[in-house]
């Protein structure tokens, strides 16, 4: 796997609908997912989606933690999510600031569901169903948009 570069806005890959992974492929992508997490940390990211490094598959990492770019971000274990979906979303919405590694230097206010229930597979193929709220729910929604060819500016206030 050559070193990953982050696609910038304008790169058509960011506008594709990413393909689902078959469970049989999960382990094949293990080295790529390691490189994906490394690339995210290199840029002080709190999340990253596979299409951002030119791999149009339905996978992303949510990794909220306080860092120079998001000093107030809550702490969580970086989590790889395969074939992720939102199964329920609250009516209530919240506005907060977002950035994107594919659109450096720009922040925008984006309206997101305050609470969501999500499901995804782990690398080992285990299905996880869990609830998210606040900034972590925001990151999930931001990353899921990337899998559907959307970027945060598309729904910025
Ligand atoms: O570009 C990405 N992920 O796609 N990374 C964003 C993730 C993000 C999402 C929502 C709010 C704040 C930040 C980042 O700035 O680390
Ligand atoms: Zn992004």
mmCIF file of C-alpha atoms and ligand atoms in Angstrom:
data_model
loop_
_atom_site.group_PDB
_atom_site.id
_atom_site.type_symbol
_atom_site.label_atom_id
_atom_site.label_comp_id
_atom_site.label_asym_id
_atom_site.label_seq_id
_atom_site.Cartn_x
_atom_site.Cartn_y
_atom_site.Cartn_z
ATOM 1 C CA UNK A 1 0.000 0.000 0.000
ATOM 2 C CA UNK A 2 1.675 3.217 -1.145
ATOM 3 C CA UNK A 3 1.429 6.119 1.312
ATOM 4 C CA UNK A 4 -2.087 7.531 1.487
ATOM 5 C CA UNK A 5 -2.881 11.075 0.378
ATOM 6 C CA UNK A 6 -6.043 12.914 1.394
ATOM 7 C CA UNK A 7 -8.325 13.788 -1.549
ATOM 8 C CA UNK A 8 -9.240 17.486 -1.582
ATOM 9 C CA UNK A 9 -12.643 18.958 -2.493
ATOM 10 C CA UNK A 10 -12.910 18.841 -6.281
ATOM 11 C CA UNK A 11 -11.638 15.275 -6.451
ATOM 12 C CA UNK A 12 -14.558 13.315 -7.949
ATOM 13 C CA UNK A 13 -14.012 10.411 -5.531
ATOM 14 C CA UNK A 14 -15.529 12.588 -2.777
ATOM 15 C CA UNK A 15 -18.769 12.694 -4.785
ATOM 16 C CA UNK A 16 -19.174 8.931 -5.311
ATOM 17 C CA UNK A 17 -21.521 6.626 -3.402
ATOM 18 C CA UNK A 18 -19.033 4.266 -1.737
ATOM 19 C CA UNK A 19 -19.457 0.498 -2.194
ATOM 20 C CA UNK A 20 -20.436 -1.791 0.706
ATOM 21 C CA UNK A 21 -17.798 -4.263 1.899
ATOM 22 C CA UNK A 22 -18.569 -7.981 1.998
ATOM 23 C CA UNK A 23 -17.714 -9.557 5.378
ATOM 24 C CA UNK A 24 -15.217 -11.788 3.545
ATOM 25 C CA UNK A 25 -13.218 -8.683 2.574
ATOM 26 C CA UNK A 26 -12.898 -7.161 6.073
ATOM 27 C CA UNK A 27 -9.591 -8.829 6.975
ATOM 28 C CA UNK A 28 -8.101 -8.118 3.515
ATOM 29 C CA UNK A 29 -8.453 -4.421 4.270
ATOM 30 C CA UNK A 30 -6.830 -4.637 7.747
ATOM 31 C CA UNK A 31 -3.501 -3.090 6.600
ATOM 32 C CA UNK A 32 -5.366 -0.306 4.777
ATOM 33 C CA UNK A 33 -7.445 0.482 7.913
ATOM 34 C CA UNK A 34 -4.217 0.749 9.954
ATOM 35 C CA UNK A 35 -2.813 3.206 7.406
ATOM 36 C CA UNK A 36 -6.144 5.099 7.413
ATOM 37 C CA UNK A 37 -6.001 5.607 11.194
ATOM 38 C CA UNK A 38 -2.345 6.664 10.996
ATOM 39 C CA UNK A 39 -3.165 9.240 8.303
ATOM 40 C CA UNK A 40 -6.050 10.615 10.425
ATOM 41 C CA UNK A 41 -3.793 10.989 13.499
ATOM 42 C CA UNK A 42 -1.062 12.598 11.366
ATOM 43 C CA UNK A 43 -3.539 15.386 10.597
ATOM 44 C CA UNK A 44 -4.997 15.634 14.123
ATOM 45 C CA UNK A 45 -8.288 14.354 12.741
ATOM 46 C CA UNK A 46 -11.165 13.194 14.962
ATOM 47 C CA UNK A 47 -12.544 11.084 12.141
ATOM 48 C CA UNK A 48 -11.773 10.003 8.586
ATOM 49 C CA UNK A 49 -13.655 8.151 5.831
ATOM 50 C CA UNK A 50 -12.081 5.707 3.344
ATOM 51 C CA UNK A 51 -13.084 7.728 0.258
ATOM 52 C CA UNK A 52 -10.935 10.598 1.564
ATOM 53 C CA UNK A 53 -7.875 8.474 0.796
ATOM 54 C CA UNK A 54 -9.224 7.328 -2.566
ATOM 55 C CA UNK A 55 -10.745 4.045 -1.401
ATOM 56 C CA UNK A 56 -14.477 4.243 -2.242
ATOM 57 C CA UNK A 57 -15.677 1.665 0.315
ATOM 58 C CA UNK A 58 -18.187 2.002 3.168
ATOM 59 C CA UNK A 59 -15.774 2.301 6.088
ATOM 60 C CA UNK A 60 -14.693 5.095 8.408
ATOM 61 C CA UNK A 61 -13.029 5.771 11.754
ATOM 62 C CA UNK A 62 -14.614 7.876 14.528
ATOM 63 C CA UNK A 63 -11.933 8.999 16.980
ATOM 64 C CA UNK A 64 -13.003 11.972 19.048
ATOM 65 C CA UNK A 65 -10.343 13.216 21.457
ATOM 66 C CA UNK A 66 -9.177 16.618 22.661
ATOM 67 C CA UNK A 67 -6.521 17.855 20.221
ATOM 68 C CA UNK A 68 -5.205 21.195 18.926
ATOM 69 C CA UNK A 69 -7.969 21.334 16.298
ATOM 70 C CA UNK A 70 -10.826 20.379 18.679
ATOM 71 C CA UNK A 71 -9.699 21.141 22.241
ATOM 72 C CA UNK A 72 -13.198 20.417 23.714
ATOM 73 C CA UNK A 73 -13.750 17.109 21.890
ATOM 74 C CA UNK A 74 -14.813 14.242 24.206
ATOM 75 C CA UNK A 75 -12.429 11.317 24.656
ATOM 76 C CA UNK A 76 -13.241 7.973 23.025
ATOM 77 C CA UNK A 77 -11.333 4.943 21.733
ATOM 78 C CA UNK A 78 -10.728 5.326 17.955
ATOM 79 C CA UNK A 79 -13.371 3.055 16.407
ATOM 80 C CA UNK A 80 -13.334 1.525 12.928
ATOM 81 C CA UNK A 81 -16.887 1.162 11.573
ATOM 82 C CA UNK A 82 -17.642 -1.050 8.561
ATOM 83 C CA UNK A 83 -20.862 -0.768 6.539
ATOM 84 C CA UNK A 84 -22.153 1.804 9.049
ATOM 85 C CA UNK A 85 -25.798 2.929 9.102
ATOM 86 C CA UNK A 86 -28.045 5.220 11.117
ATOM 87 C CA UNK A 87 -31.032 3.135 12.281
ATOM 88 C CA UNK A 88 -32.765 5.971 14.217
ATOM 89 C CA UNK A 89 -32.231 9.738 14.395
ATOM 90 C CA UNK A 90 -33.758 12.275 16.817
ATOM 91 C CA UNK A 91 -36.061 15.021 15.591
ATOM 92 C CA UNK A 92 -33.971 17.398 17.689
ATOM 93 C CA UNK A 93 -31.054 18.952 15.853
ATOM 94 C CA UNK A 94 -27.994 20.894 17.018
ATOM 95 C CA UNK A 95 -25.711 23.328 15.227
ATOM 96 C CA UNK A 96 -21.970 23.198 15.826
ATOM 97 C CA UNK A 97 -18.723 23.849 14.017
ATOM 98 C CA UNK A 98 -17.198 21.240 11.732
ATOM 99 C CA UNK A 99 -14.044 20.968 9.673
ATOM 100 C CA UNK A 100 -12.887 18.429 7.103
ATOM 101 C CA UNK A 101 -9.466 17.049 6.225
ATOM 102 C CA UNK A 102 -10.500 17.305 2.562
ATOM 103 C CA UNK A 103 -11.368 21.003 2.920
ATOM 104 C CA UNK A 104 -8.521 22.380 5.052
ATOM 105 C CA UNK A 105 -8.719 25.764 6.749
ATOM 106 C CA UNK A 106 -12.514 26.073 6.529
ATOM 107 C CA UNK A 107 -14.963 25.625 9.435
ATOM 108 C CA UNK A 108 -18.730 25.900 9.069
ATOM 109 C CA UNK A 109 -21.810 25.625 11.281
ATOM 110 C CA UNK A 110 -23.686 22.430 10.441
ATOM 111 C CA UNK A 111 -27.069 21.226 11.731
ATOM 112 C CA UNK A 112 -26.983 17.567 12.843
ATOM 113 C CA UNK A 113 -29.289 15.150 14.705
ATOM 114 C CA UNK A 114 -28.584 15.463 18.448
ATOM 115 C CA UNK A 115 -29.023 11.715 19.100
ATOM 116 C CA UNK A 116 -28.662 8.779 16.743
ATOM 117 C CA UNK A 117 -28.784 4.993 16.973
ATOM 118 C CA UNK A 118 -26.260 3.378 14.658
ATOM 119 C CA UNK A 119 -25.169 -0.048 13.561
ATOM 120 C CA UNK A 120 -21.833 -1.137 12.037
ATOM 121 C CA UNK A 121 -19.593 -4.183 11.781
ATOM 122 C CA UNK A 122 -16.204 -4.502 13.477
ATOM 123 C CA UNK A 123 -13.123 -5.798 11.638
ATOM 124 C CA UNK A 124 -13.861 -9.217 13.220
ATOM 125 C CA UNK A 125 -17.315 -9.153 11.608
ATOM 126 C CA UNK A 126 -19.264 -8.566 14.833
ATOM 127 C CA UNK A 127 -22.368 -6.379 14.471
ATOM 128 C CA UNK A 128 -22.478 -3.452 16.915
ATOM 129 C CA UNK A 129 -25.597 -1.397 17.651
ATOM 130 C CA UNK A 130 -25.128 1.690 19.815
ATOM 131 C CA UNK A 131 -26.408 5.182 20.595
ATOM 132 C CA UNK A 132 -24.443 8.391 20.072
ATOM 133 C CA UNK A 133 -25.042 11.995 20.981
ATOM 134 C CA UNK A 134 -23.303 15.375 20.817
ATOM 135 C CA UNK A 135 -19.945 15.744 19.094
ATOM 136 C CA UNK A 136 -19.477 11.994 18.571
ATOM 137 C CA UNK A 137 -22.870 11.732 16.864
ATOM 138 C CA UNK A 138 -21.779 14.699 14.765
ATOM 139 C CA UNK A 139 -18.580 13.022 13.627
ATOM 140 C CA UNK A 140 -20.514 9.849 12.712
ATOM 141 C CA UNK A 141 -22.958 11.859 10.578
ATOM 142 C CA UNK A 142 -20.089 13.772 8.925
ATOM 143 C CA UNK A 143 -18.293 10.512 8.037
ATOM 144 C CA UNK A 144 -21.468 8.792 6.819
ATOM 145 C CA UNK A 145 -22.041 11.764 4.496
ATOM 146 C CA UNK A 146 -18.616 11.059 2.935
ATOM 147 C CA UNK A 147 -19.759 7.501 2.096
ATOM 148 C CA UNK A 148 -22.734 9.039 0.258
ATOM 149 C CA UNK A 149 -20.740 11.627 -1.710
ATOM 150 C CA UNK A 150 -21.611 14.561 0.576
ATOM 151 C CA UNK A 151 -19.309 17.026 2.359
ATOM 152 C CA UNK A 152 -20.135 19.236 5.357
ATOM 153 C CA UNK A 153 -20.255 22.399 3.239
ATOM 154 C CA UNK A 154 -23.246 20.935 1.347
ATOM 155 C CA UNK A 155 -25.416 21.488 4.422
ATOM 156 C CA UNK A 156 -23.529 24.305 6.136
ATOM 157 C CA UNK A 157 -25.658 27.151 7.456
HETATM 158 O O1 LIG B 1 -12.573 15.222 7.483
HETATM 159 C C1 LIG B 1 -12.745 14.539 8.477
HETATM 160 N N1 LIG B 1 -13.536 13.467 8.448
HETATM 161 O O2 LIG B 1 -14.181 13.163 7.295
HETATM 162 N N2 LIG B 1 -12.200 14.884 9.688
HETATM 163 C C2 LIG B 1 -12.860 15.888 10.494
HETATM 164 C C3 LIG B 1 -13.906 15.183 11.348
HETATM 165 C C4 LIG B 1 -14.950 16.078 11.994
HETATM 166 C C5 LIG B 1 -16.295 15.782 11.815
HETATM 167 C C6 LIG B 1 -17.305 16.549 12.417
HETATM 168 C C7 LIG B 1 -16.942 17.649 13.230
HETATM 169 C C8 LIG B 1 -15.596 17.960 13.430
HETATM 170 C C9 LIG B 1 -14.590 17.185 12.805
HETATM 171 C C10 LIG B 1 -11.803 16.539 11.376
HETATM 172 O O3 LIG B 1 -11.737 17.767 11.355
HETATM 173 O O4 LIG B 1 -11.064 15.814 12.026
HETATM 174 ZN ZN1 LIG B 2 -14.590 15.130 6.285
#
